[in-house]
mmCIF file of C-alpha atoms in Angstrom:
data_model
loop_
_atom_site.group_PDB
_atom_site.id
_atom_site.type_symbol
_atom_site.label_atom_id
_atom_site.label_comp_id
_atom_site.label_asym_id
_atom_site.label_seq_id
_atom_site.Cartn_x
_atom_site.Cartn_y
_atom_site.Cartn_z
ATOM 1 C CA UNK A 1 93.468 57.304 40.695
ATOM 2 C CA UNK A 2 94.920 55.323 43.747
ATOM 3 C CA UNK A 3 98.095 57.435 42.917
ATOM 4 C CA UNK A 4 96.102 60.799 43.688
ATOM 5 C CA UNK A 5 94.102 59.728 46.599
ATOM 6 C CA UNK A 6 97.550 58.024 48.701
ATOM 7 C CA UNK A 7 98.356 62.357 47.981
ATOM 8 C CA UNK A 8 95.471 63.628 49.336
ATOM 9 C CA UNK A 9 95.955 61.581 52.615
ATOM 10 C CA UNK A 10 99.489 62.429 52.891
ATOM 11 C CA UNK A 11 98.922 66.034 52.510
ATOM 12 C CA UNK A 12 95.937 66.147 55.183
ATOM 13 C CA UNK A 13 98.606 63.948 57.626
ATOM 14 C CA UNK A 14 101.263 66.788 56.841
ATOM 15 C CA UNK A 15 99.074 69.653 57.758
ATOM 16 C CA UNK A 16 97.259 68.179 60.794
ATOM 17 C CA UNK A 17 101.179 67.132 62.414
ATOM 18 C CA UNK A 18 101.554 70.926 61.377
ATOM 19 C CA UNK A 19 98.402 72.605 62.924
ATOM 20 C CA UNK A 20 99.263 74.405 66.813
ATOM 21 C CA UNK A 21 98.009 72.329 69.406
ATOM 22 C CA UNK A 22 94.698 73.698 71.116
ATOM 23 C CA UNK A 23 94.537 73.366 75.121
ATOM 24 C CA UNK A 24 90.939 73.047 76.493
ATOM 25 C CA UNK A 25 90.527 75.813 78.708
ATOM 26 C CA UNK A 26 91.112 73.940 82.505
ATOM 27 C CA UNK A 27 92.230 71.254 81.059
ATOM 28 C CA UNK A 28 95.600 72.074 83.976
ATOM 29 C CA UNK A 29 95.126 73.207 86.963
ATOM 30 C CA UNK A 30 95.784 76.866 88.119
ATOM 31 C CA UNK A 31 98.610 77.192 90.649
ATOM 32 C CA UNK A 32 97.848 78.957 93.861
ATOM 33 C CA UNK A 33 99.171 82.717 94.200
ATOM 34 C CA UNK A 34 102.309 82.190 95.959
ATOM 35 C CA UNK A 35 103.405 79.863 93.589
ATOM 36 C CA UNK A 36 102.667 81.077 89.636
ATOM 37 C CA UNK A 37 106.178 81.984 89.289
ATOM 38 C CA UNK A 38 107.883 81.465 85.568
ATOM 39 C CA UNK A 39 109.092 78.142 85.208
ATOM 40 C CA UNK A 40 112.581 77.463 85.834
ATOM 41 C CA UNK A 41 114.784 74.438 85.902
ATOM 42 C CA UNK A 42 117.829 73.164 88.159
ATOM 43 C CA UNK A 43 118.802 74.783 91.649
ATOM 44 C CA UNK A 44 117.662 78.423 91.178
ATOM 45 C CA UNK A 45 114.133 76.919 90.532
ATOM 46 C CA UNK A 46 114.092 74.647 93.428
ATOM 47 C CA UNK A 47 115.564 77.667 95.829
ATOM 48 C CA UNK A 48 113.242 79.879 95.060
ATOM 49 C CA UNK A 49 110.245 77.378 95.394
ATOM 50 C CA UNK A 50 111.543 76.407 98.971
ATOM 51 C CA UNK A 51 112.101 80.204 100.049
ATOM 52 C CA UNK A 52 108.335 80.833 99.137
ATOM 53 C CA UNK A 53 107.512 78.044 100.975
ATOM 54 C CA UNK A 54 109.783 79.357 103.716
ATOM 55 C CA UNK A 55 107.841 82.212 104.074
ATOM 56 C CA UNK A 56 104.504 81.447 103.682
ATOM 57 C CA UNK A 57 104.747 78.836 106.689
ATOM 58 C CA UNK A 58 106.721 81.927 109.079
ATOM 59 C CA UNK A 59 104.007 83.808 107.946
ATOM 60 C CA UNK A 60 101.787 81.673 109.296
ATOM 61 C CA UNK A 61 103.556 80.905 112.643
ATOM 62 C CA UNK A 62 103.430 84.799 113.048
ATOM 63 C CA UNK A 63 99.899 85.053 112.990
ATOM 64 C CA UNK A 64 99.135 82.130 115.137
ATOM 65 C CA UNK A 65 98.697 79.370 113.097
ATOM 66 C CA UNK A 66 95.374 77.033 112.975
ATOM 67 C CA UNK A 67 91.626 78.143 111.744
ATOM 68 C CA UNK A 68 91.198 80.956 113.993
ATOM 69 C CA UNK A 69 94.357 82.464 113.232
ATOM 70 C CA UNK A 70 94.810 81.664 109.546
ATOM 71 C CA UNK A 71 95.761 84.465 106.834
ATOM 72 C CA UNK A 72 91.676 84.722 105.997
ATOM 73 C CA UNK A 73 91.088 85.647 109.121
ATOM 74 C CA UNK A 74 93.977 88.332 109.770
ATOM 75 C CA UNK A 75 92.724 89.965 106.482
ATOM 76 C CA UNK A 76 89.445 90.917 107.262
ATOM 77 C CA UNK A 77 90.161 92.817 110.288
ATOM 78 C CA UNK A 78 89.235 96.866 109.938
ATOM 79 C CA UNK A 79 90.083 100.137 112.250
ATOM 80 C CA UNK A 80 87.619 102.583 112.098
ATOM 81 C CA UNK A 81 88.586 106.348 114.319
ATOM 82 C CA UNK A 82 86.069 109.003 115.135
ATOM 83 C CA UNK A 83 87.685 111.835 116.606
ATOM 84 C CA UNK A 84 86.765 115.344 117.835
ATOM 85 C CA UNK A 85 86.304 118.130 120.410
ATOM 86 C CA UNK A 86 84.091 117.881 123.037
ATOM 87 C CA UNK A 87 80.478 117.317 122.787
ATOM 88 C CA UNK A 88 80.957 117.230 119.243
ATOM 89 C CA UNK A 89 79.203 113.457 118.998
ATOM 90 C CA UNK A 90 81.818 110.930 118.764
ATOM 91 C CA UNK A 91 79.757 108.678 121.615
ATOM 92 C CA UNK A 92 77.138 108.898 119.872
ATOM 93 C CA UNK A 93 78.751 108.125 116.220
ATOM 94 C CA UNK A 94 80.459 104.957 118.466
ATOM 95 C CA UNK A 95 76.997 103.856 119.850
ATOM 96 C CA UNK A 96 75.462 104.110 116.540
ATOM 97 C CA UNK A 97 78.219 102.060 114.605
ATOM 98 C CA UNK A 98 78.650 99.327 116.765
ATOM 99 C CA UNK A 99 74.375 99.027 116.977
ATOM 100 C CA UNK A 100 74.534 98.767 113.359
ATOM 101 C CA UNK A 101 77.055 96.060 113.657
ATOM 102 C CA UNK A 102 75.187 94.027 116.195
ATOM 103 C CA UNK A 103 71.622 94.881 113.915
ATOM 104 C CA UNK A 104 73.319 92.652 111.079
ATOM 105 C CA UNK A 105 73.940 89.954 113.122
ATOM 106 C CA UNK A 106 77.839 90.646 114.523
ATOM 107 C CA UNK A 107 78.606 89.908 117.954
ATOM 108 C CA UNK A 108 79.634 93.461 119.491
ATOM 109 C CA UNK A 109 81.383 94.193 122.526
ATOM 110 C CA UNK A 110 82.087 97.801 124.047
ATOM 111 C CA UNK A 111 85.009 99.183 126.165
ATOM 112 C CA UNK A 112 86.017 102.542 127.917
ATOM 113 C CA UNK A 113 88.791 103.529 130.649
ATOM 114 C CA UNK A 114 87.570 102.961 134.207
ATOM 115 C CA UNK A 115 88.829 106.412 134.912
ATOM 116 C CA UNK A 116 85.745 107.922 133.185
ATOM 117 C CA UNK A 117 83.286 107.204 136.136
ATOM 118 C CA UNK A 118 80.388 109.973 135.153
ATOM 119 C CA UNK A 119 78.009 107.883 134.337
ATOM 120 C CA UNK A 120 78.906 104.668 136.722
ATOM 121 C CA UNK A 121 81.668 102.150 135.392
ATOM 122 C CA UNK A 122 79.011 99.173 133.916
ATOM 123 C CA UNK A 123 78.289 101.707 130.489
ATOM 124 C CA UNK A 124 78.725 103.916 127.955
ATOM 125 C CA UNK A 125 76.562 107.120 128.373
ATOM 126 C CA UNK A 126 76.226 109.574 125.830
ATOM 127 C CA UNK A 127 75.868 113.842 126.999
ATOM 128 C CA UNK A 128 72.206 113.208 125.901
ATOM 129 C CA UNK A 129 71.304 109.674 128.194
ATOM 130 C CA UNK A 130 71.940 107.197 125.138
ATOM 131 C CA UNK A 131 74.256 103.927 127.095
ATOM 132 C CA UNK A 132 75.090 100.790 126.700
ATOM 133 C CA UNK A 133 76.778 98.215 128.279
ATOM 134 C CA UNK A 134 80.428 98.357 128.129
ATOM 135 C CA UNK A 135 83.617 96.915 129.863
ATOM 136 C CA UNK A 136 85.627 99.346 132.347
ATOM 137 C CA UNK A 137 89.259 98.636 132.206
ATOM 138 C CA UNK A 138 92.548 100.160 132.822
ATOM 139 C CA UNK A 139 94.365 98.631 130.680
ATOM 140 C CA UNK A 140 93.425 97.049 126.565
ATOM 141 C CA UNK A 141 95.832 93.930 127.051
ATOM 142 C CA UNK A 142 93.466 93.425 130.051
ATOM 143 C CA UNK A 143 90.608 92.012 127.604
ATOM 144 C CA UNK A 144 91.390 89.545 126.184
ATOM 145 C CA UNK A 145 91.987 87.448 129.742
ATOM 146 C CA UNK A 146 88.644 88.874 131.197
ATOM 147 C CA UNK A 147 86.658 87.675 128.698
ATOM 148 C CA UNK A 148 88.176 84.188 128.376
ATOM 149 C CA UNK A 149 89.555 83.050 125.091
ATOM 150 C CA UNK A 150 86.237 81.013 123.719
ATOM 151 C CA UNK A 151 84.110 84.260 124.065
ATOM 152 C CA UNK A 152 86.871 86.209 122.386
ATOM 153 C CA UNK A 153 86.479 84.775 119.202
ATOM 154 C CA UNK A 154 83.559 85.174 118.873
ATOM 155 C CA UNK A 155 83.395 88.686 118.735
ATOM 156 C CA UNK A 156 83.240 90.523 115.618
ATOM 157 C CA UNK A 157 83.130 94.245 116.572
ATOM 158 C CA UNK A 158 85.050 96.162 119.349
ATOM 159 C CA UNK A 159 83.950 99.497 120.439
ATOM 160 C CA UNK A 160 86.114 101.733 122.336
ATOM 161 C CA UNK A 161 85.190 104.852 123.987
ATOM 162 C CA UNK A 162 87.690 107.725 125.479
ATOM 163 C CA UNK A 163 90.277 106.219 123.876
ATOM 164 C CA UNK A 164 92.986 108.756 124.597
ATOM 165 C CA UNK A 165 93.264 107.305 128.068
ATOM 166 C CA UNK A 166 94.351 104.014 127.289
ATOM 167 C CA UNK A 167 98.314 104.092 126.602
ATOM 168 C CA UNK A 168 98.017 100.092 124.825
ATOM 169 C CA UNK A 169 95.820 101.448 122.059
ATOM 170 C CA UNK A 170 97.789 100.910 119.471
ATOM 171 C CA UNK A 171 99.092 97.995 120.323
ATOM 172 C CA UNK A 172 95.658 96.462 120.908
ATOM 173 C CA UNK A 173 94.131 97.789 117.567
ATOM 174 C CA UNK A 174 97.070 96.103 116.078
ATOM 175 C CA UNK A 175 96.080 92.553 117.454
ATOM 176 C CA UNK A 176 92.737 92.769 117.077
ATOM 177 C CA UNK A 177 92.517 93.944 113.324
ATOM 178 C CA UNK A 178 96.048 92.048 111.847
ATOM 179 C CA UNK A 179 96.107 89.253 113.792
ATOM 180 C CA UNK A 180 92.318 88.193 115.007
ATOM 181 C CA UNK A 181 90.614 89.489 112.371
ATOM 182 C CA UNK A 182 88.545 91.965 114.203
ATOM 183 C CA UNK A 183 86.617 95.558 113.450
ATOM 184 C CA UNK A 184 87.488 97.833 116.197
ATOM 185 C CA UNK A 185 85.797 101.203 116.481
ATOM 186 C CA UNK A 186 87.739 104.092 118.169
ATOM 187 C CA UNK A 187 86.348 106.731 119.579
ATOM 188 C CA UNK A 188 88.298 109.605 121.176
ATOM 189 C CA UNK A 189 89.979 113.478 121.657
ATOM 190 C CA UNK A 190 92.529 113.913 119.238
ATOM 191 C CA UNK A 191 93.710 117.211 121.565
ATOM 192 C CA UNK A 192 93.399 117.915 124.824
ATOM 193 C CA UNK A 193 93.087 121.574 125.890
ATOM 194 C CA UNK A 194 96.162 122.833 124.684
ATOM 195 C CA UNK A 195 95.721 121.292 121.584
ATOM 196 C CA UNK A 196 98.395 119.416 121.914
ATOM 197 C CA UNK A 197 98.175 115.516 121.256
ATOM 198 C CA UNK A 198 96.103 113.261 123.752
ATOM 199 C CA UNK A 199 97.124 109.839 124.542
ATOM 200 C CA UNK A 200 97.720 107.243 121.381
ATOM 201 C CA UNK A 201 94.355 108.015 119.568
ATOM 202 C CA UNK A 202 96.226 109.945 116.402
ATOM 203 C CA UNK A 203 99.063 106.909 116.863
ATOM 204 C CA UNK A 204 96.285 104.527 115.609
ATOM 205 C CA UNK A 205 95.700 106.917 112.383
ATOM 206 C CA UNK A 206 97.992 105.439 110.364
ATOM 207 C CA UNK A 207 96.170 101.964 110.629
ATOM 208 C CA UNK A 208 92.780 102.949 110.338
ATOM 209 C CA UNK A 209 90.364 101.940 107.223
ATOM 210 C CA UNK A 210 88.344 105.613 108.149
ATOM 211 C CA UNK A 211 89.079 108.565 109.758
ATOM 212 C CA UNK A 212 86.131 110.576 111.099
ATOM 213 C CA UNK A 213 87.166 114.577 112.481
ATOM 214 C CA UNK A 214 83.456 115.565 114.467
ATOM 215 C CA UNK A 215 82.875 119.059 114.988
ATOM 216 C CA UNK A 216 80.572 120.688 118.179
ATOM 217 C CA UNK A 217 78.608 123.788 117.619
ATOM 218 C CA UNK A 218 81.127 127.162 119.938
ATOM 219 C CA UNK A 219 79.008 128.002 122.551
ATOM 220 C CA UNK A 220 79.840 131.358 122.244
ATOM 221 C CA UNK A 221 79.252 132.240 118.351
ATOM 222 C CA UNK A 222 77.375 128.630 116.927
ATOM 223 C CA UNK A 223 79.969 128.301 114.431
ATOM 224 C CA UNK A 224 81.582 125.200 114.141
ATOM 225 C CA UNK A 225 83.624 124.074 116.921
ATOM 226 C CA UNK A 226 87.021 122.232 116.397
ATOM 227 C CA UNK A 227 88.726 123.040 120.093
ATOM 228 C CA UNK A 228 87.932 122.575 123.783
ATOM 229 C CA UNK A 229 88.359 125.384 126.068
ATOM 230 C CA UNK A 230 88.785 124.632 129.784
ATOM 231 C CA UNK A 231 86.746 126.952 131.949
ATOM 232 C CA UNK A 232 89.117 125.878 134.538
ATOM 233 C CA UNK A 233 92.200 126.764 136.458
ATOM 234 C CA UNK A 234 93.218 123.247 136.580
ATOM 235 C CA UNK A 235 96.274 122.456 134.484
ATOM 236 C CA UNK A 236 96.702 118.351 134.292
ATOM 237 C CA UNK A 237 96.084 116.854 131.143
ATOM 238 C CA UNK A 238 93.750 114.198 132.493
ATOM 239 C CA UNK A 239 90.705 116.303 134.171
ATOM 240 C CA UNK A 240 87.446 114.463 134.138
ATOM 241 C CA UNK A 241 84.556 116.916 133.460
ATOM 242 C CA UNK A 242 81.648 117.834 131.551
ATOM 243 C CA UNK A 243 80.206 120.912 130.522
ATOM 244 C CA UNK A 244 80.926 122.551 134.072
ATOM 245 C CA UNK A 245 84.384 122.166 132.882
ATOM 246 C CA UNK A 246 84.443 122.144 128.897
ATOM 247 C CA UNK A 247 83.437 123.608 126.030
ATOM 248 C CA UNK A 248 83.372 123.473 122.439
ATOM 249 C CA UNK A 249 84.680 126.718 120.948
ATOM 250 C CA UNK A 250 85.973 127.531 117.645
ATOM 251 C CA UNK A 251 89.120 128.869 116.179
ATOM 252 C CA UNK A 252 88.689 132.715 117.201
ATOM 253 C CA UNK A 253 87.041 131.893 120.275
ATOM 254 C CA UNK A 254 89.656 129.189 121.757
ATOM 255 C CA UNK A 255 92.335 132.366 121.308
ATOM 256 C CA UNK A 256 90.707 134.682 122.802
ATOM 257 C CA UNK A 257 89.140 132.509 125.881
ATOM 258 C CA UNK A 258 92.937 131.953 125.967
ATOM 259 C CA UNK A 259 93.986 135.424 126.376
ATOM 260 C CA UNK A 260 91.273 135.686 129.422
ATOM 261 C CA UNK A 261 92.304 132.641 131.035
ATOM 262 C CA UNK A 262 95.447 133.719 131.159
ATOM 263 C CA UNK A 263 95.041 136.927 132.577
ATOM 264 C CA UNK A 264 92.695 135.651 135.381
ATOM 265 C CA UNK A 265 95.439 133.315 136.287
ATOM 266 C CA UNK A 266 97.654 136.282 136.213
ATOM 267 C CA UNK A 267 95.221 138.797 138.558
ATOM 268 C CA UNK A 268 94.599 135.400 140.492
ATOM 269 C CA UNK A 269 98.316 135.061 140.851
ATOM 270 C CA UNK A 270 98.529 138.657 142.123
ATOM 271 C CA UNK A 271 95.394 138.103 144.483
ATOM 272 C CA UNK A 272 96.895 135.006 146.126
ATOM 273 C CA UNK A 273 100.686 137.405 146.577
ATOM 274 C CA UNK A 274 99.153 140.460 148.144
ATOM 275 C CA UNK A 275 96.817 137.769 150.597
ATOM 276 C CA UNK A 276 99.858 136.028 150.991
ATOM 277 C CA UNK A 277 101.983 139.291 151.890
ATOM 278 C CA UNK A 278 99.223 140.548 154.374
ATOM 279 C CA UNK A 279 99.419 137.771 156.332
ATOM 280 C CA UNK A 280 102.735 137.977 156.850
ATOM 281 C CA UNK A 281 102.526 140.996 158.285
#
């Protein structure tokens, strides 16, 4: 009887030394990200853990370093573009974006160039009346000093209106979003008369979380308008004006207003030569 019972025991000792060892789930801590590499031994292991390291601190030192700056921070940054003709909204779509923003409890601060003087320098007007305070600068990089580095941080939300006349946009949309974390709103021309590219607003594409393309009503059919048409003479890129010198037109319209533009500067051009040559007589 002893005989058979010493068994027993000694089988149940064989099969628990036998059984697969069970691991309480968090009984080891998870590794962080960087670091849940395949275990290795010797050198290779301890050169590869030091490069990580390696770059995960230059990292760091690229984005600034310290709370403010830390990779947290740089992640949550967003671009957000609203482009169109004119009078096609995009004002409007800014104003209403960043007063969302500041509705949920985001500090919000709005810029535009200081060469857009319609509507005085101290805010952003809308074609309909709508404003709001803004800052007028010449230049992006100009921001950050003006507003001193404590208030800096704590804004959330950038607006910025006319866009295409600031040459540091992308630049600046590139701090602000990568490095400090910010949501900057863009608002702009993507052509300018010629359609031809205006300023850096389509350079800033390519970063942007959204992309909105606003469309005007042609003044001439009420289909929808993707172009501006000068009414103008003037040929410089940068001409300041509003509906006395603009106007939303679509597709077929913008080629034909072309055609007679064109041919008034031609008969103009022929008016001006036979003044010209009857004075000289």
């Amino acid at each position: 009887m002893r005989s058979i019972c010493a068994m027993r025991s000694l089988l149940a000792a064989a099969a628990a030394a036998s059984a697969p060892t069970v691991l309480r789930a968090g009984a080891f801590p998870l590794l962080p990200p960087l670091l849940s590499l395949p275990l290795r031994r010797g050198r290779a292991a301890r050169n590869m853990l030091g490069a990580a390291r390696t770059v995960s601190a230059a990292a760091q030192s690229r984005l600034g370093g310290g709370a403010a700056m830390d990779v947290r921070a740089a992640q949550s940054g967003e671009i957000h573009v609203i482009v169109g003709p004119m009078f096609a909204g995009k004002t409007t779509a800014l104003l209403r974006r960043v007063q969302a923003e500041a509705g949920s409890g985001r500090t919000v601060v709005l810029i535009k160039s200081d060469k857009d003087n319609r509507y005085g320098l101290d805010s952003v007007v809308t074609h309909d009346g709508t404003k709001m305070a803004c800052w007028a600068l010449s230049e992006l990089s100009s921001f950050h000093d003006k507003l001193g580095m404590e208030a800096y941080d704590k804004v959330d939300v950038i607006g910025i209106d006319e866009a295409q006349f600031f040459d540091d946009l992308y630049d600046f949309c590139c701090k602000a979003a990568d490095r400090d974390g910010k949501i900057v709103v863009v608002a702009g021309l993507d052509g300018d008369y010629k359609r031809k590219k205006f300023g850096s607003v389509l350079d800033v594409v390519p970063l942007a979380d959204s992309v909105t393309k606003l469309t005007a009503r042609c003044e001439l059919c009420g289909r929808r308008a993707f172009f501006t048409l000068r009414k103008t003479q003037e040929t410089k890129t940068e001409l300041i004006g509003g509906a006395d010198v603009y106007m939303p037109v679509c597709r077929h319209h913008y080629l034909d207003g072309q055609v007679v533009i064109e041919a008034t500067r031609v008969v103009l051009g022929l008016d001006r030569s036979t003044v010209t040559a009857q004075a000289l007589k």
